[in-house]
mmCIF file with all atom_site columns, C-alpha atoms in Angstrom:
data_model
loop_
_atom_site.group_PDB
_atom_site.id
_atom_site.type_symbol
_atom_site.label_atom_id
_atom_site.label_alt_id
_atom_site.label_comp_id
_atom_site.label_asym_id
_atom_site.label_entity_id
_atom_site.label_seq_id
_atom_site.pdbx_PDB_ins_code
_atom_site.Cartn_x
_atom_site.Cartn_y
_atom_site.Cartn_z
_atom_site.occupancy
_atom_site.B_iso_or_equiv
_atom_site.pdbx_formal_charge
_atom_site.auth_seq_id
_atom_site.auth_comp_id
_atom_site.auth_asym_id
_atom_site.auth_atom_id
_atom_site.pdbx_PDB_model_num
ATOM 1   C CA . MET A 1 1   ? 0.000  0.000  0.000  1.00 76.00 ? 1472 MET A CA 1
ATOM 2   C CA . SER A 1 2   ? 1.330  3.391  -0.901 1.00 89.00 ? 1473 SER A CA 1
ATOM 3   C CA . ILE A 1 3   ? 0.283  6.733  0.468  1.00 92.00 ? 1474 ILE A CA 1
ATOM 4   C CA . SER A 1 4   ? 0.386  10.100 -1.240 1.00 96.00 ? 1475 SER A CA 1
ATOM 5   C CA . ALA A 1 5   ? 2.885  12.773 -0.308 1.00 96.00 ? 1476 ALA A CA 1
ATOM 6   C CA . SER A 1 6   ? 0.124  14.878 1.214  1.00 96.00 ? 1477 SER A CA 1
ATOM 7   C CA . GLU A 1 7   ? -1.039 11.950 3.393  1.00 95.00 ? 1478 GLU A CA 1
ATOM 8   C CA . TYR A 1 8   ? 2.533  11.311 4.525  1.00 94.00 ? 1479 TYR A CA 1
ATOM 9   C CA . PHE A 1 9   ? 3.238  14.926 5.451  1.00 95.00 ? 1480 PHE A CA 1
ATOM 10  C CA . ARG A 1 10  ? -0.150 15.367 7.171  1.00 95.00 ? 1481 ARG A CA 1
ATOM 11  C CA . ALA A 1 11  ? 0.574  12.296 9.315  1.00 94.00 ? 1482 ALA A CA 1
ATOM 12  C CA . LYS A 1 12  ? 4.123  13.471 9.999  1.00 94.00 ? 1483 LYS A CA 1
ATOM 13  C CA . LEU A 1 13  ? 2.909  16.862 11.236 1.00 95.00 ? 1484 LEU A CA 1
ATOM 14  C CA . GLN A 1 14  ? 0.549  15.131 13.686 1.00 96.00 ? 1485 GLN A CA 1
ATOM 15  C CA . CYS A 1 15  ? 3.582  13.454 15.279 1.00 97.00 ? 1486 CYS A CA 1
ATOM 16  C CA . GLU A 1 16  ? 6.023  16.381 15.437 1.00 97.00 ? 1487 GLU A CA 1
ATOM 17  C CA . ILE A 1 17  ? 6.265  19.690 17.254 1.00 97.00 ? 1488 ILE A CA 1
ATOM 18  C CA . ASP A 1 18  ? 8.943  22.358 16.944 1.00 94.00 ? 1489 ASP A CA 1
ATOM 19  C CA . VAL A 1 19  ? 10.858 23.942 19.799 1.00 96.00 ? 1490 VAL A CA 1
ATOM 20  C CA . MET A 1 20  ? 9.129  27.306 19.594 1.00 95.00 ? 1491 MET A CA 1
ATOM 21  C CA . GLU A 1 21  ? 5.692  25.698 19.799 1.00 97.00 ? 1492 GLU A CA 1
ATOM 22  C CA . VAL A 1 22  ? 6.854  23.827 22.913 1.00 98.00 ? 1493 VAL A CA 1
ATOM 23  C CA . ALA A 1 23  ? 8.379  26.991 24.406 1.00 96.00 ? 1494 ALA A CA 1
ATOM 24  C CA . GLU A 1 24  ? 5.230  29.014 23.744 1.00 96.00 ? 1495 GLU A CA 1
ATOM 25  C CA . SER A 1 25  ? 2.753  26.341 24.868 1.00 97.00 ? 1496 SER A CA 1
ATOM 26  C CA . GLN A 1 26  ? 0.429  26.988 27.770 1.00 96.00 ? 1497 GLN A CA 1
ATOM 27  C CA . SER A 1 27  ? 1.943  25.905 31.064 1.00 92.00 ? 1498 SER A CA 1
ATOM 28  C CA . GLY A 1 28  ? 0.806  22.404 31.995 1.00 93.00 ? 1499 GLY A CA 1
ATOM 29  C CA . SER A 1 29  ? -0.555 21.565 28.544 1.00 97.00 ? 1500 SER A CA 1
ATOM 30  C CA . LEU A 1 30  ? 2.409  19.304 27.683 1.00 98.00 ? 1501 LEU A CA 1
ATOM 31  C CA . VAL A 1 31  ? 4.551  16.821 29.573 1.00 98.00 ? 1502 VAL A CA 1
ATOM 32  C CA . VAL A 1 32  ? 8.024  17.370 28.115 1.00 98.00 ? 1503 VAL A CA 1
ATOM 33  C CA . VAL A 1 33  ? 10.285 14.326 28.467 1.00 98.00 ? 1504 VAL A CA 1
ATOM 34  C CA . ASP A 1 34  ? 14.067 14.376 28.095 1.00 98.00 ? 1505 ASP A CA 1
ATOM 35  C CA . THR A 1 35  ? 15.030 10.909 26.892 1.00 98.00 ? 1506 THR A CA 1
ATOM 36  C CA . ARG A 1 36  ? 18.816 11.276 27.109 1.00 97.00 ? 1507 ARG A CA 1
ATOM 37  C CA . ARG A 1 37  ? 21.250 9.722  29.578 1.00 96.00 ? 1508 ARG A CA 1
ATOM 38  C CA . GLN A 1 38  ? 21.896 11.198 33.043 1.00 95.00 ? 1509 GLN A CA 1
ATOM 39  C CA . SER A 1 39  ? 25.093 13.071 32.108 1.00 94.00 ? 1510 SER A CA 1
ATOM 40  C CA . SER A 1 40  ? 23.312 14.830 29.236 1.00 95.00 ? 1511 SER A CA 1
ATOM 41  C CA . TRP A 1 41  ? 20.393 15.743 31.514 1.00 95.00 ? 1512 TRP A CA 1
ATOM 42  C CA . ASP A 1 42  ? 22.813 17.154 34.108 1.00 93.00 ? 1513 ASP A CA 1
ATOM 43  C CA . HIS A 1 43  ? 24.596 19.201 31.440 1.00 92.00 ? 1514 HIS A CA 1
ATOM 44  C CA . GLY A 1 44  ? 21.361 20.957 30.470 1.00 93.00 ? 1515 GLY A CA 1
ATOM 45  C CA . HIS A 1 45  ? 17.677 20.253 29.950 1.00 96.00 ? 1516 HIS A CA 1
ATOM 46  C CA . ILE A 1 46  ? 14.414 22.057 29.369 1.00 97.00 ? 1517 ILE A CA 1
ATOM 47  C CA . PRO A 1 47  ? 13.140 23.554 32.652 1.00 96.00 ? 1518 PRO A CA 1
ATOM 48  C CA . GLY A 1 48  ? 10.218 21.535 33.957 1.00 96.00 ? 1519 GLY A CA 1
ATOM 49  C CA . ALA A 1 49  ? 10.999 18.507 31.780 1.00 97.00 ? 1520 ALA A CA 1
ATOM 50  C CA . VAL A 1 50  ? 10.775 14.975 33.143 1.00 98.00 ? 1521 VAL A CA 1
ATOM 51  C CA . HIS A 1 51  ? 13.930 12.877 32.828 1.00 98.00 ? 1522 HIS A CA 1
ATOM 52  C CA . LEU A 1 52  ? 13.089 9.425  31.486 1.00 98.00 ? 1523 LEU A CA 1
ATOM 53  C CA . PRO A 1 53  ? 15.749 7.763  29.324 1.00 98.00 ? 1524 PRO A CA 1
ATOM 54  C CA . THR A 1 54  ? 14.339 5.844  26.369 1.00 97.00 ? 1525 THR A CA 1
ATOM 55  C CA . ALA A 1 55  ? 15.295 2.425  27.745 1.00 97.00 ? 1526 ALA A CA 1
ATOM 56  C CA . ASP A 1 56  ? 13.322 3.153  30.940 1.00 98.00 ? 1527 ASP A CA 1
ATOM 57  C CA . ILE A 1 57  ? 10.073 4.255  29.297 1.00 98.00 ? 1528 ILE A CA 1
ATOM 58  C CA . PRO A 1 58  ? 8.383  0.812  29.293 1.00 97.00 ? 1529 PRO A CA 1
ATOM 59  C CA . SER A 1 59  ? 9.133  0.327  33.004 1.00 98.00 ? 1530 SER A CA 1
ATOM 60  C CA . PHE A 1 60  ? 8.524  3.816  34.436 1.00 98.00 ? 1531 PHE A CA 1
ATOM 61  C CA . ALA A 1 61  ? 6.275  5.856  32.112 1.00 98.00 ? 1532 ALA A CA 1
ATOM 62  C CA . LYS A 1 62  ? 3.008  4.887  33.782 1.00 97.00 ? 1533 LYS A CA 1
ATOM 63  C CA . GLU A 1 63  ? 4.487  5.755  37.174 1.00 97.00 ? 1534 GLU A CA 1
ATOM 64  C CA . LEU A 1 64  ? 5.841  9.179  36.090 1.00 97.00 ? 1535 LEU A CA 1
ATOM 65  C CA . ILE A 1 65  ? 3.508  10.379 33.325 1.00 97.00 ? 1536 ILE A CA 1
ATOM 66  C CA . PRO A 1 66  ? -0.249 10.622 33.981 1.00 96.00 ? 1537 PRO A CA 1
ATOM 67  C CA . ALA A 1 67  ? -2.488 8.765  31.536 1.00 94.00 ? 1538 ALA A CA 1
ATOM 68  C CA . GLY A 1 68  ? -4.093 11.128 29.051 1.00 96.00 ? 1539 GLY A CA 1
ATOM 69  C CA . SER A 1 69  ? -1.117 13.502 28.989 1.00 97.00 ? 1540 SER A CA 1
ATOM 70  C CA . GLN A 1 70  ? 0.117  15.078 25.759 1.00 98.00 ? 1541 GLN A CA 1
ATOM 71  C CA . VAL A 1 71  ? 3.728  13.910 25.829 1.00 98.00 ? 1542 VAL A CA 1
ATOM 72  C CA . VAL A 1 72  ? 6.542  15.654 23.967 1.00 98.00 ? 1543 VAL A CA 1
ATOM 73  C CA . VAL A 1 73  ? 9.851  13.808 23.770 1.00 98.00 ? 1544 VAL A CA 1
ATOM 74  C CA . TYR A 1 74  ? 13.272 15.139 22.873 1.00 98.00 ? 1545 TYR A CA 1
ATOM 75  C CA . SER A 1 75  ? 16.856 13.973 22.671 1.00 97.00 ? 1546 SER A CA 1
ATOM 76  C CA . TRP A 1 76  ? 19.998 15.674 21.424 1.00 95.00 ? 1547 TRP A CA 1
ATOM 77  C CA . GLY A 1 77  ? 19.135 16.983 17.985 1.00 91.00 ? 1548 GLY A CA 1
ATOM 78  C CA . PRO A 1 78  ? 18.455 16.382 14.325 1.00 89.00 ? 1549 PRO A CA 1
ATOM 79  C CA . GLY A 1 79  ? 21.355 13.938 13.962 1.00 89.00 ? 1550 GLY A CA 1
ATOM 80  C CA . CYS A 1 80  ? 20.004 11.690 16.734 1.00 91.00 ? 1551 CYS A CA 1
ATOM 81  C CA . ASN A 1 81  ? 17.001 9.386  16.484 1.00 94.00 ? 1552 ASN A CA 1
ATOM 82  C CA . GLY A 1 82  ? 16.753 8.724  20.228 1.00 95.00 ? 1553 GLY A CA 1
ATOM 83  C CA . SER A 1 83  ? 13.558 10.745 20.500 1.00 97.00 ? 1554 SER A CA 1
ATOM 84  C CA . THR A 1 84  ? 12.025 8.734  17.656 1.00 97.00 ? 1555 THR A CA 1
ATOM 85  C CA . PHE A 1 85  ? 12.595 5.524  19.617 1.00 97.00 ? 1556 PHE A CA 1
ATOM 86  C CA . ALA A 1 86  ? 11.195 7.238  22.732 1.00 98.00 ? 1557 ALA A CA 1
ATOM 87  C CA . ALA A 1 87  ? 8.103  8.465  20.858 1.00 98.00 ? 1558 ALA A CA 1
ATOM 88  C CA . LEU A 1 88  ? 7.504  4.930  19.606 1.00 98.00 ? 1559 LEU A CA 1
ATOM 89  C CA . ALA A 1 89  ? 7.799  3.551  23.147 1.00 98.00 ? 1560 ALA A CA 1
ATOM 90  C CA . PHE A 1 90  ? 5.243  6.073  24.471 1.00 98.00 ? 1561 PHE A CA 1
ATOM 91  C CA . ALA A 1 91  ? 2.904  5.442  21.522 1.00 98.00 ? 1562 ALA A CA 1
ATOM 92  C CA . GLU A 1 92  ? 3.054  1.698  22.151 1.00 97.00 ? 1563 GLU A CA 1
ATOM 93  C CA . LEU A 1 93  ? 2.001  2.381  25.749 1.00 98.00 ? 1564 LEU A CA 1
ATOM 94  C CA . GLY A 1 94  ? -1.039 4.297  24.475 1.00 98.00 ? 1565 GLY A CA 1
ATOM 95  C CA . TYR A 1 95  ? 0.147  7.873  25.097 1.00 98.00 ? 1566 TYR A CA 1
ATOM 96  C CA . SER A 1 96  ? -0.523 10.776 22.781 1.00 98.00 ? 1567 SER A CA 1
ATOM 97  C CA . VAL A 1 97  ? 3.039  11.715 21.872 1.00 98.00 ? 1568 VAL A CA 1
ATOM 98  C CA . LYS A 1 98  ? 4.915  14.148 19.651 1.00 98.00 ? 1569 LYS A CA 1
ATOM 99  C CA . GLU A 1 99  ? 8.606  14.328 18.870 1.00 98.00 ? 1570 GLU A CA 1
ATOM 100 C CA . MET A 1 100 ? 10.226 17.748 19.342 1.00 98.00 ? 1571 MET A CA 1
ATOM 101 C CA . ILE A 1 101 ? 12.122 18.274 16.117 1.00 96.00 ? 1572 ILE A CA 1
ATOM 102 C CA . GLY A 1 102 ? 15.588 19.746 16.509 1.00 95.00 ? 1573 GLY A CA 1
ATOM 103 C CA . GLY A 1 103 ? 15.902 18.406 20.058 1.00 97.00 ? 1574 GLY A CA 1
ATOM 104 C CA . ILE A 1 104 ? 17.787 20.202 22.807 1.00 96.00 ? 1575 ILE A CA 1
ATOM 105 C CA . GLU A 1 105 ? 20.273 21.481 20.209 1.00 94.00 ? 1576 GLU A CA 1
ATOM 106 C CA . TYR A 1 106 ? 17.644 23.664 18.571 1.00 94.00 ? 1577 TYR A CA 1
ATOM 107 C CA . TRP A 1 107 ? 16.189 24.625 21.942 1.00 95.00 ? 1578 TRP A CA 1
ATOM 108 C CA . ILE A 1 108 ? 19.611 26.032 22.840 1.00 94.00 ? 1579 ILE A CA 1
ATOM 109 C CA . ARG A 1 109 ? 20.172 27.558 19.396 1.00 92.00 ? 1580 ARG A CA 1
ATOM 110 C CA . ASN A 1 110 ? 16.871 29.411 19.781 1.00 93.00 ? 1581 ASN A CA 1
ATOM 111 C CA . GLY A 1 111 ? 18.232 31.004 22.965 1.00 92.00 ? 1582 GLY A CA 1
ATOM 112 C CA . LEU A 1 112 ? 15.702 29.307 25.230 1.00 94.00 ? 1583 LEU A CA 1
ATOM 113 C CA . PRO A 1 113 ? 16.445 28.698 28.925 1.00 94.00 ? 1584 PRO A CA 1
ATOM 114 C CA . LEU A 1 114 ? 18.150 25.583 30.281 1.00 95.00 ? 1585 LEU A CA 1
ATOM 115 C CA . ALA A 1 115 ? 18.200 24.047 33.710 1.00 94.00 ? 1586 ALA A CA 1
ATOM 116 C CA . THR A 1 116 ? 21.422 22.304 34.737 1.00 90.00 ? 1587 THR A CA 1
ATOM 117 C CA . ALA A 1 117 ? 22.594 20.156 37.635 1.00 86.00 ? 1588 ALA A CA 1
ATOM 118 C CA . THR A 1 118 ? 24.910 22.924 38.847 1.00 84.00 ? 1589 THR A CA 1
ATOM 119 C CA . ALA A 1 119 ? 23.117 26.206 38.148 1.00 73.00 ? 1590 ALA A CA 1
ATOM 120 C CA . THR A 1 120 ? 20.575 27.774 40.450 1.00 74.00 ? 1591 THR A CA 1
ATOM 121 C CA . GLY A 1 121 ? 17.687 28.781 38.238 1.00 71.00 ? 1592 GLY A CA 1
ATOM 122 C CA . THR A 1 122 ? 18.186 28.666 34.498 1.00 78.00 ? 1593 THR A CA 1
ATOM 123 C CA . VAL A 1 123 ? 20.884 29.648 32.037 1.00 78.00 ? 1594 VAL A CA 1
ATOM 124 C CA . GLN A 1 124 ? 20.231 31.136 28.645 1.00 76.00 ? 1595 GLN A CA 1
ATOM 125 C CA . SER A 1 125 ? 22.328 31.694 25.538 1.00 77.00 ? 1596 SER A CA 1
ATOM 126 C CA . LYS A 1 126 ? 21.965 34.204 22.747 1.00 77.00 ? 1597 LYS A CA 1
ATOM 127 C CA . PRO A 1 127 ? 19.732 32.997 19.890 1.00 76.00 ? 1598 PRO A CA 1
ATOM 128 C CA . ASP A 1 128 ? 21.507 31.812 16.746 1.00 75.00 ? 1599 ASP A CA 1
ATOM 129 C CA . SER A 1 129 ? 20.221 34.123 13.994 1.00 73.00 ? 1600 SER A CA 1
ATOM 130 C CA . LEU A 1 130 ? 20.794 31.385 11.392 1.00 71.00 ? 1601 LEU A CA 1
ATOM 131 C CA . VAL A 1 131 ? 18.233 29.175 13.125 1.00 71.00 ? 1602 VAL A CA 1
ATOM 132 C CA . THR A 1 132 ? 15.537 31.483 14.403 1.00 63.00 ? 1603 THR A CA 1
ATOM 133 C CA . ALA A 1 133 ? 13.952 34.874 14.155 1.00 56.00 ? 1604 ALA A CA 1
ATOM 134 C CA . HIS A 1 134 ? 13.216 34.603 17.889 1.00 57.00 ? 1605 HIS A CA 1
ATOM 135 C CA . THR A 1 135 ? 14.685 37.707 19.524 1.00 56.00 ? 1606 THR A CA 1
ATOM 136 C CA . SER A 1 136 ? 13.562 37.693 23.145 1.00 51.00 ? 1607 SER A CA 1
#
């Protein structure tokens, strides 16, 4: 069975979300899940995200993520498919899930805040003008 390009892209858009849509979403409307290893989480993650490495999703998702939540998963960035595996794991558990395209790399490149294991509060970098028109 083959699908048309429009069917493919419509389905793809239902499963993806970009970093600015996540950043601008209403508080509490999404459960953002960092699927990377502990050292990556400690280095920097999205404030308010839940840390749940991909391999642990089948064992701990139901304990950490309320049923009925809109889950958004991310990993490092566009060159990493870790968040794709994580999205599949959540989908197989029955969650509504989207993959944040660009991952933490594009979150950082958009100048959005990070929480780290060592900083009090958040840290923020200057937006990369080649990636975003976001200026605040």
